[in-house]
Amino acid sequence: MSSSSNPAGKLWGGRFAESTSALVEKFSESVSFDARLYRQDIRGSQAHARMLAKVGVLSEADARAIVDGLDAILADIEAGRFEWSEQLEDVHMNIEARLTERIGDAGKRLHTGRSRNDQVATDMRLYVRDVIDGLVPLIDRIADALLDLAEREADTVMPGFTHLQIAQPVTFGHHMLAWREQMLRDKSRLLDCRRRLNLLPLGAAALAGTVYPIDRHFVAEQLGFDGVTENSLDTVSDRDYAIEFCAAASLILVHLSRWSEELILWATPMFGFVDLPDRFCTGSSIMPQKKNPDVPELVRGKTGRVIGNLNALLVLMKGQPLAYNRDNQEDKPPLFDSVDTVTICLQVYAEMIPHIVVRRDNCRCAAARGFSTATDLADYLVKKGLPFRDAHHAVGSAVGYAAQKNRDLAELSLDELRRFSPLIEADVYARITLEGSLAARNHYGATSPEQVRAAIARARSAR
Ligand code: ARG
């Protein structure tokens, strides 16, 4: 390009009579953040070039030069030898300009039958797909670690909470399996997002399709897409998959944040249910005794950003008419931030979970202190023929009495217990101990050690 015919000095500069203002260049560039799409951009361009040769729009020699030239550029980028230029605006034009520098006219033919609008849509779908394929094994690692921890603590009694008040005894293993269920739903949400996004955008071109005899299905197959998108206008404007990903990421973080909240509570001396390994904690610069649960706190804190990113994308899209608008360039910083944040949060949890030390005695003591078997006493009376409401009332009075005496229900003598109902006999103790209470909840999905072991066995055989 001679500068007399292209004072803007841009790949798109033919019609421009003056160069872009430096401020506008700085304002509108995206290469500072979209350079991370280089792998997907190169893969997409190589598939496009091969297709153009297959349908006779490009010569085989040009297609080969393009594919090899892009391989060389990929190697340069990975070796840190590629100089990104903000004047070239985005990842697409940086790579295309370098390709033309390397291979001459063949490079200028690459963009035949394509627009940056379908190009960026392709890059983005490939990118989100790659990200999901990286996150799923990480989620599996966490799910497996929870299974191991659940197995170790299948008999460990702890208080189960509602309203954060001690409710009924549960096993620590059961609690870990509850966390695991959340992760498994998160995984299926990611895979669901992957399934819907896995269609090829290329061919939509700017918005209306292209005049060349392209073979979209050939490109789709090369790039591992399950098919091609249906409508060119929708294709260049659609960012649903980025929103879906950010929604799935938000839910992952919401789950990790809830775990974090529990771990933070459990690690305080008032609970003392768990010890987090030193290497996941930090100290205080002033208080020598402190061991702070910074990792779960940071996960909880980062959750806000990831939820914010989802909101940013939803608001980004809500006012956009069809088809492509430059607004869409703003999809990247929130998406990338959510990708980075969810990745590192899952990584730290995958590292930390196997090393959580459970303080079984403290868990047990807490369950024994909170009248957590009161429901069991009521159920015992029901079995002896008392209507549930009356049983509830009788046990309530017994709890009030025991609280005054600072003893648990199972620590009251038979005479004391019988003051609240003559139906109570010596066999009551088997029911109102922590172990008795747990063992009695012995059906599919419940907390007895036997059921927790059965759930673990099911999970292991399903893998
Ligand atoms: N950097 C742009 C983006 O991310 C690429 C597409 C630009 N298309 C255009 N017609 N200006 O959306």
Coordinates of C-alpha atoms in Angstrom, one line a residue, residues 150-151 153-158 168-175 177 376 433-458:
A150 CA -16.3 -37.6 51.7
E151 CA -15.0 -41.1 52.0
E153 CA -15.2 -38.4 56.7
A154 CA -18.1 -40.7 55.9
D155 CA -18.6 -41.4 59.7
T156 CA -17.7 -37.9 61.0
V157 CA -20.6 -36.4 62.8
M158 CA -21.1 -32.7 62.5
Q168 CA -29.8 -32.1 62.9
P169 CA -26.6 -34.2 62.8
V170 CA -25.2 -34.9 59.4
T171 CA -21.9 -36.5 58.4
F172 CA -19.1 -34.4 57.1
G173 CA -18.9 -36.7 54.1
H174 CA -22.6 -35.9 53.3
H175 CA -21.7 -32.2 53.4
L177 CA -21.1 -34.7 48.6
D376 CA -35.3 -37.8 66.7
T433 CA -27.5 -40.2 70.4
L434 CA -25.7 -38.6 67.4
E435 CA -24.9 -42.0 65.9
G436 CA -28.4 -43.3 66.4
S437 CA -29.8 -40.2 64.7
L438 CA -27.5 -40.5 61.8
A439 CA -28.0 -44.2 61.3
A440 CA -31.8 -43.8 61.3
R441 CA -31.7 -41.5 58.2
N442 CA -30.9 -44.4 56.0
H443 CA -32.5 -43.9 52.6
Y444 CA -31.3 -42.8 49.2
G445 CA -29.9 -39.3 49.4
A446 CA -29.9 -39.1 53.2
T447 CA -27.0 -38.6 55.6
S448 CA -26.4 -42.0 57.3
P449 CA -22.8 -43.2 56.9
E450 CA -24.2 -46.2 55.1
Q451 CA -25.9 -44.0 52.6
V452 CA -22.9 -41.7 52.2
R453 CA -20.8 -44.8 51.4
A454 CA -23.5 -46.0 48.9
A455 CA -23.5 -42.5 47.2
I456 CA -19.7 -42.6 47.0
A457 CA -19.8 -46.1 45.4
R458 CA -22.4 -44.9 42.9

